[in-house]
Amino acid sequence: MEEIGVEAGKRALIQVLGKYLPKVLMGAEEGVLKRSAAGNLDSPKISTDSSAVGKSGVDSVTGASANSSVPTSNRLTQLQINKENGAAFEKSVFQDVQMQMPDAVQQVTVKTKSGVNTRIDIIGTSPSGQVVCLECKGSASAPLTPNQTVGFPEIKKTGAVVVGNGKPGFPGGTVIPPTDVQIVRPGQKPTIGP
């Protein structure tokens, strides 16, 4: 293995990181930090002028689209808000169903017959002994993940198996029989069974 100088190693690391980290974190133009004449690493100042927007229509410093009406920081904040709202909604549904399904557990990963892994928000057993699977979506428009889109219809047809350690009452290896995964949204109540 060829030894390279410390400076060359630093430059290579910065170039690699520049490909994977948002440019605002790198504080860099074109993903590579600039070195001043004094040898210090400099980062460009974030400006509001349009000269920072390159040919691709993306701000070279922040990574935001020139056509975007929502600043990048606001989009990240909205994602955080959506995540928190979803978690709060799931918690409220869980609390509601625990009266009818005392063995209910949250966040159980299952694998379908075809090998699709997906996580189900709430799994429990109805008073009549049927397995109930609930997927909580915190808004009317929150979409299923790609694995949920493929996995949920398969779970309805052929069931699934709990993977990993599982949860109390549903340890790893537990077979989930063919079950309709109910999508629960605000204003809806899940059907727990007879």
PDB file of C-alpha atoms in Angstrom:
ATOM      1  CA  MET A   1       0.000   0.000   0.000  1.00  0.00           C
ATOM      2  CA  GLU A   2       1.402   3.358  -1.006  1.00  0.00           C
ATOM      3  CA  GLU A   3       1.847   5.966   1.710  1.00  0.00           C
ATOM      4  CA  ILE A   4       0.556   9.394   0.886  1.00  0.00           C
ATOM      5  CA  GLY A   5       1.361  12.646   2.598  1.00  0.00           C
ATOM      6  CA  VAL A   6      -0.895  14.032   5.285  1.00  0.00           C
ATOM      7  CA  GLU A   7      -1.948  16.954   3.088  1.00  0.00           C
ATOM      8  CA  ALA A   8      -2.822  14.673   0.168  1.00  0.00           C
ATOM      9  CA  GLY A   9      -4.811  12.453   2.533  1.00  0.00           C
ATOM     10  CA  LYS A  10      -6.739  15.440   3.867  1.00  0.00           C
ATOM     11  CA  ARG A  11      -7.551  16.610   0.338  1.00  0.00           C
ATOM     12  CA  ALA A  12      -8.757  13.137  -0.649  1.00  0.00           C
ATOM     13  CA  LEU A  13     -10.942  12.862   2.451  1.00  0.00           C
ATOM     14  CA  ILE A  14     -12.458  16.285   1.864  1.00  0.00           C
ATOM     15  CA  GLN A  15     -13.230  15.390  -1.755  1.00  0.00           C
ATOM     16  CA  VAL A  16     -14.928  12.132  -0.749  1.00  0.00           C
ATOM     17  CA  LEU A  17     -16.920  13.799   2.031  1.00  0.00           C
ATOM     18  CA  GLY A  18     -17.911  16.552  -0.374  1.00  0.00           C
ATOM     19  CA  LYS A  19     -19.771  13.983  -2.474  1.00  0.00           C
ATOM     20  CA  TYR A  20     -21.846  12.688   0.437  1.00  0.00           C
ATOM     21  CA  LEU A  21     -22.397  15.546   2.873  1.00  0.00           C
ATOM     22  CA  PRO A  22     -24.672  18.495   2.135  1.00  0.00           C
ATOM     23  CA  LYS A  23     -22.526  21.330   0.915  1.00  0.00           C
ATOM     24  CA  VAL A  24     -23.743  23.617   3.659  1.00  0.00           C
ATOM     25  CA  LEU A  25     -22.167  21.224   6.189  1.00  0.00           C
ATOM     26  CA  MET A  26     -18.944  21.144   4.245  1.00  0.00           C
ATOM     27  CA  GLY A  27     -19.020  24.953   4.008  1.00  0.00           C
ATOM     28  CA  ALA A  28     -17.724  24.468   0.537  1.00  0.00           C
ATOM     29  CA  GLU A  29     -18.116  25.460  -3.046  1.00  0.00           C
ATOM     30  CA  GLU A  30     -18.262  22.458  -5.358  1.00  0.00           C
ATOM     31  CA  GLY A  31     -17.855  20.187  -2.318  1.00  0.00           C
ATOM     32  CA  VAL A  32     -14.161  20.937  -1.691  1.00  0.00           C
ATOM     33  CA  LEU A  33     -12.880  23.276   1.003  1.00  0.00           C
ATOM     34  CA  LYS A  34     -10.566  26.028  -0.178  1.00  0.00           C
ATOM     35  CA  ARG A  35      -7.218  26.748   1.433  1.00  0.00           C
ATOM     36  CA  SER A  36      -6.172  30.376   1.912  1.00  0.00           C
ATOM     37  CA  ALA A  37      -2.693  31.627   1.104  1.00  0.00           C
ATOM     38  CA  ALA A  38      -1.909  31.376   4.838  1.00  0.00           C
ATOM     39  CA  GLY A  39      -2.770  27.676   4.768  1.00  0.00           C
ATOM     40  CA  ASN A  40      -6.059  27.945   6.694  1.00  0.00           C
ATOM     41  CA  LEU A  41      -9.170  26.190   5.475  1.00  0.00           C
ATOM     42  CA  ASP A  42     -11.702  28.766   4.328  1.00  0.00           C
ATOM     43  CA  SER A  43     -15.364  28.298   3.599  1.00  0.00           C
ATOM     44  CA  PRO A  44     -17.391  30.640   1.432  1.00  0.00           C
ATOM     45  CA  LYS A  45     -19.843  32.983   3.072  1.00  0.00           C
ATOM     46  CA  ILE A  46     -23.494  32.173   2.411  1.00  0.00           C
ATOM     47  CA  SER A  47     -24.872  35.002   0.352  1.00  0.00           C
ATOM     48  CA  THR A  48     -28.309  35.919  -0.851  1.00  0.00           C
ATOM     49  CA  ASP A  49     -27.241  36.878  -4.347  1.00  0.00           C
ATOM     50  CA  SER A  50     -28.158  34.672  -7.278  1.00  0.00           C
ATOM     51  CA  SER A  51     -24.534  34.191  -8.371  1.00  0.00           C
ATOM     52  CA  ALA A  52     -24.287  31.178  -6.046  1.00  0.00           C
ATOM     53  CA  VAL A  53     -26.843  29.323  -8.143  1.00  0.00           C
ATOM     54  CA  GLY A  54     -25.049  27.212 -10.695  1.00  0.00           C
ATOM     55  CA  LYS A  55     -26.053  25.886 -14.113  1.00  0.00           C
ATOM     56  CA  SER A  56     -28.021  23.065 -12.512  1.00  0.00           C
ATOM     57  CA  GLY A  57     -30.339  25.517 -10.749  1.00  0.00           C
ATOM     58  CA  VAL A  58     -29.051  24.425  -7.367  1.00  0.00           C
ATOM     59  CA  ASP A  59     -27.356  26.772  -4.914  1.00  0.00           C
ATOM     60  CA  SER A  60     -23.765  25.531  -4.671  1.00  0.00           C
ATOM     61  CA  VAL A  61     -23.564  26.447  -0.993  1.00  0.00           C
ATOM     62  CA  THR A  62     -26.908  25.359   0.474  1.00  0.00           C
ATOM     63  CA  GLY A  63     -27.947  22.736  -2.061  1.00  0.00           C
ATOM     64  CA  ALA A  64     -31.418  24.339  -2.365  1.00  0.00           C
ATOM     65  CA  SER A  65     -33.207  24.437  -5.686  1.00  0.00           C
ATOM     66  CA  ALA A  66     -33.383  27.894  -7.240  1.00  0.00           C
ATOM     67  CA  ASN A  67     -37.038  27.233  -8.065  1.00  0.00           C
ATOM     68  CA  SER A  68     -37.989  26.033  -4.596  1.00  0.00           C
ATOM     69  CA  SER A  69     -40.465  28.254  -2.809  1.00  0.00           C
ATOM     70  CA  VAL A  70     -39.618  26.665   0.545  1.00  0.00           C
ATOM     71  CA  PRO A  71     -36.157  27.272   2.019  1.00  0.00           C
ATOM     72  CA  THR A  72     -34.179  24.104   2.771  1.00  0.00           C
ATOM     73  CA  SER A  73     -34.237  24.765   6.522  1.00  0.00           C
ATOM     74  CA  ASN A  74     -38.047  25.052   6.453  1.00  0.00           C
ATOM     75  CA  ARG A  75     -38.359  21.748   4.548  1.00  0.00           C
ATOM     76  CA  LEU A  76     -36.216  20.026   7.172  1.00  0.00           C
ATOM     77  CA  THR A  77     -38.286  21.580   9.920  1.00  0.00           C
ATOM     78  CA  GLN A  78     -41.499  20.375   8.244  1.00  0.00           C
ATOM     79  CA  LEU A  79     -40.082  16.840   8.014  1.00  0.00           C
ATOM     80  CA  GLN A  80     -39.306  16.957  11.725  1.00  0.00           C
ATOM     81  CA  ILE A  81     -42.815  18.231  12.484  1.00  0.00           C
ATOM     82  CA  ASN A  82     -44.375  15.462  10.367  1.00  0.00           C
ATOM     83  CA  LYS A  83     -42.270  12.828  12.125  1.00  0.00           C
ATOM     84  CA  GLU A  84     -43.249  14.132  15.573  1.00  0.00           C
ATOM     85  CA  ASN A  85     -46.937  14.324  14.596  1.00  0.00           C
ATOM     86  CA  GLY A  86     -46.806  10.757  13.283  1.00  0.00           C
ATOM     87  CA  ALA A  87     -45.189   9.479  16.482  1.00  0.00           C
ATOM     88  CA  ALA A  88     -47.747  11.304  18.648  1.00  0.00           C
ATOM     89  CA  PHE A  89     -50.628   9.904  16.582  1.00  0.00           C
ATOM     90  CA  GLU A  90     -49.215   6.368  16.817  1.00  0.00           C
ATOM     91  CA  LYS A  91     -48.885   6.756  20.593  1.00  0.00           C
ATOM     92  CA  SER A  92     -52.519   7.883  20.922  1.00  0.00           C
ATOM     93  CA  VAL A  93     -53.783   4.967  18.789  1.00  0.00           C
ATOM     94  CA  PHE A  94     -51.651   2.566  20.838  1.00  0.00           C
ATOM     95  CA  GLN A  95     -53.136   3.888  24.085  1.00  0.00           C
ATOM     96  CA  ASP A  96     -56.665   3.528  22.665  1.00  0.00           C
ATOM     97  CA  VAL A  97     -56.220  -0.091  21.506  1.00  0.00           C
ATOM     98  CA  GLN A  98     -54.490  -1.318  24.661  1.00  0.00           C
ATOM     99  CA  MET A  99     -57.868  -1.596  26.390  1.00  0.00           C
ATOM    100  CA  GLN A 100     -59.037  -4.154  23.809  1.00  0.00           C
ATOM    101  CA  MET A 101     -55.611  -5.691  23.093  1.00  0.00           C
ATOM    102  CA  PRO A 102     -53.572  -5.773  26.326  1.00  0.00           C
ATOM    103  CA  ASP A 103     -50.803  -7.700  24.537  1.00  0.00           C
ATOM    104  CA  ALA A 104     -50.399  -4.975  21.863  1.00  0.00           C
ATOM    105  CA  VAL A 105     -46.821  -3.958  21.064  1.00  0.00           C
ATOM    106  CA  GLN A 106     -45.313  -1.289  18.862  1.00  0.00           C
ATOM    107  CA  GLN A 107     -42.748  -1.312  16.058  1.00  0.00           C
ATOM    108  CA  VAL A 108     -42.468  -4.964  15.088  1.00  0.00           C
ATOM    109  CA  THR A 109     -40.418  -5.853  12.017  1.00  0.00           C
ATOM    110  CA  VAL A 110     -41.754  -8.678   9.887  1.00  0.00           C
ATOM    111  CA  LYS A 111     -40.598 -10.444   6.743  1.00  0.00           C
ATOM    112  CA  THR A 112     -42.980 -11.606   4.043  1.00  0.00           C
ATOM    113  CA  LYS A 113     -42.703 -14.876   2.138  1.00  0.00           C
ATOM    114  CA  SER A 114     -41.052 -13.048  -0.785  1.00  0.00           C
ATOM    115  CA  GLY A 115     -38.439 -11.515   1.548  1.00  0.00           C
ATOM    116  CA  VAL A 116     -39.789  -7.976   1.995  1.00  0.00           C
ATOM    117  CA  ASN A 117     -38.992  -6.551   5.439  1.00  0.00           C
ATOM    118  CA  THR A 118     -41.371  -3.974   6.823  1.00  0.00           C
ATOM    119  CA  ARG A 119     -42.149  -2.571  10.222  1.00  0.00           C
ATOM    120  CA  ILE A 120     -45.686  -2.620  11.552  1.00  0.00           C
ATOM    121  CA  ASP A 121     -46.594   0.124  14.020  1.00  0.00           C
ATOM    122  CA  ILE A 122     -48.895  -1.924  16.288  1.00  0.00           C
ATOM    123  CA  ILE A 123     -49.531  -5.669  16.551  1.00  0.00           C
ATOM    124  CA  GLY A 124     -51.807  -7.311  19.075  1.00  0.00           C
ATOM    125  CA  THR A 125     -54.403 -10.016  19.559  1.00  0.00           C
ATOM    126  CA  SER A 126     -58.127  -9.238  19.478  1.00  0.00           C
ATOM    127  CA  PRO A 127     -60.441 -10.567  22.218  1.00  0.00           C
ATOM    128  CA  SER A 128     -61.441 -13.335  19.784  1.00  0.00           C
ATOM    129  CA  GLY A 129     -57.797 -14.397  19.331  1.00  0.00           C
ATOM    130  CA  GLN A 130     -57.157 -12.875  15.889  1.00  0.00           C
ATOM    131  CA  VAL A 131     -53.869 -11.073  15.174  1.00  0.00           C
ATOM    132  CA  VAL A 132     -54.471  -7.377  14.452  1.00  0.00           C
ATOM    133  CA  CYS A 133     -51.891  -5.286  12.578  1.00  0.00           C
ATOM    134  CA  LEU A 134     -52.179  -1.496  12.496  1.00  0.00           C
ATOM    135  CA  GLU A 135     -50.203   1.054  10.521  1.00  0.00           C
ATOM    136  CA  CYS A 136     -50.686   4.588  11.881  1.00  0.00           C
ATOM    137  CA  LYS A 137     -50.377   7.532   9.495  1.00  0.00           C
ATOM    138  CA  GLY A 138     -50.439  10.956  11.144  1.00  0.00           C
ATOM    139  CA  SER A 139     -52.194  12.727   8.266  1.00  0.00           C
ATOM    140  CA  ALA A 140     -54.731  12.051   5.541  1.00  0.00           C
ATOM    141  CA  SER A 141     -52.004  12.204   2.909  1.00  0.00           C
ATOM    142  CA  ALA A 142     -49.055  10.433   4.574  1.00  0.00           C
ATOM    143  CA  PRO A 143     -47.972   7.734   2.103  1.00  0.00           C
ATOM    144  CA  LEU A 144     -46.915   4.154   2.694  1.00  0.00           C
ATOM    145  CA  THR A 145     -43.221   3.398   2.325  1.00  0.00           C
ATOM    146  CA  PRO A 146     -42.175   1.363  -0.716  1.00  0.00           C
ATOM    147  CA  ASN A 147     -41.784  -1.772   1.449  1.00  0.00           C
ATOM    148  CA  GLN A 148     -45.214  -1.231   3.024  1.00  0.00           C
ATOM    149  CA  THR A 149     -46.775  -0.820  -0.424  1.00  0.00           C
ATOM    150  CA  VAL A 150     -45.389  -4.213  -1.464  1.00  0.00           C
ATOM    151  CA  GLY A 151     -45.468  -5.974   1.902  1.00  0.00           C
ATOM    152  CA  PHE A 152     -48.936  -5.167   3.247  1.00  0.00           C
ATOM    153  CA  PRO A 153     -50.882  -6.828   0.396  1.00  0.00           C
ATOM    154  CA  GLU A 154     -48.582  -9.838   0.730  1.00  0.00           C
ATOM    155  CA  ILE A 155     -49.195 -10.003   4.504  1.00  0.00           C
ATOM    156  CA  LYS A 156     -52.929 -10.005   3.742  1.00  0.00           C
ATOM    157  CA  LYS A 157     -52.476 -12.980   1.370  1.00  0.00           C
ATOM    158  CA  THR A 158     -49.763 -15.115   2.955  1.00  0.00           C
ATOM    159  CA  GLY A 159     -48.851 -13.607   6.326  1.00  0.00           C
ATOM    160  CA  ALA A 160     -45.340 -12.877   7.585  1.00  0.00           C
ATOM    161  CA  VAL A 161     -42.765 -13.835  10.218  1.00  0.00           C
ATOM    162  CA  VAL A 162     -41.455 -11.581  13.002  1.00  0.00           C
ATOM    163  CA  VAL A 163     -37.720 -10.993  12.511  1.00  0.00           C
ATOM    164  CA  GLY A 164     -35.030  -9.967  14.965  1.00  0.00           C
ATOM    165  CA  ASN A 165     -35.770 -10.199  18.665  1.00  0.00           C
ATOM    166  CA  GLY A 166     -39.398  -9.193  18.193  1.00  0.00           C
ATOM    167  CA  LYS A 167     -41.362  -7.878  21.157  1.00  0.00           C
ATOM    168  CA  PRO A 168     -43.017  -9.445  24.230  1.00  0.00           C
ATOM    169  CA  GLY A 169     -45.804 -11.714  23.014  1.00  0.00           C
ATOM    170  CA  PHE A 170     -44.446 -11.544  19.442  1.00  0.00           C
ATOM    171  CA  PRO A 171     -40.835 -12.813  19.664  1.00  0.00           C
ATOM    172  CA  GLY A 172     -38.621 -13.376  16.634  1.00  0.00           C
ATOM    173  CA  GLY A 173     -39.891 -16.299  14.555  1.00  0.00           C
ATOM    174  CA  THR A 174     -43.562 -15.725  15.420  1.00  0.00           C
ATOM    175  CA  VAL A 175     -45.720 -16.500  12.398  1.00  0.00           C
ATOM    176  CA  ILE A 176     -48.262 -13.800  11.619  1.00  0.00           C
ATOM    177  CA  PRO A 177     -51.148 -15.470   9.767  1.00  0.00           C
ATOM    178  CA  PRO A 178     -52.647 -13.815   6.674  1.00  0.00           C
ATOM    179  CA  THR A 179     -53.882 -10.528   8.106  1.00  0.00           C
ATOM    180  CA  ASP A 180     -55.120  -7.260   6.660  1.00  0.00           C
ATOM    181  CA  VAL A 181     -52.821  -4.474   7.873  1.00  0.00           C
ATOM    182  CA  GLN A 182     -55.241  -1.670   8.723  1.00  0.00           C
ATOM    183  CA  ILE A 183     -54.123   1.851   7.828  1.00  0.00           C
ATOM    184  CA  VAL A 184     -55.340   4.193  10.591  1.00  0.00           C
ATOM    185  CA  ARG A 185     -55.459   7.935   9.959  1.00  0.00           C
ATOM    186  CA  PRO A 186     -56.661  10.847  12.111  1.00  0.00           C
ATOM    187  CA  GLY A 187     -60.413  10.637  12.708  1.00  0.00           C
ATOM    188  CA  GLN A 188     -60.486   6.861  12.099  1.00  0.00           C
ATOM    189  CA  LYS A 189     -60.794   4.096  14.656  1.00  0.00           C
ATOM    190  CA  PRO A 190     -59.226   0.690  13.983  1.00  0.00           C
ATOM    191  CA  THR A 191     -61.356  -2.433  13.858  1.00  0.00           C
ATOM    192  CA  ILE A 192     -60.139  -4.709  16.626  1.00  0.00           C
ATOM    193  CA  GLY A 193     -62.534  -7.556  15.851  1.00  0.00           C
ATOM    194  CA  PRO A 194     -65.536  -9.250  17.395  1.00  0.00           C
TER     195      PRO A 194
END
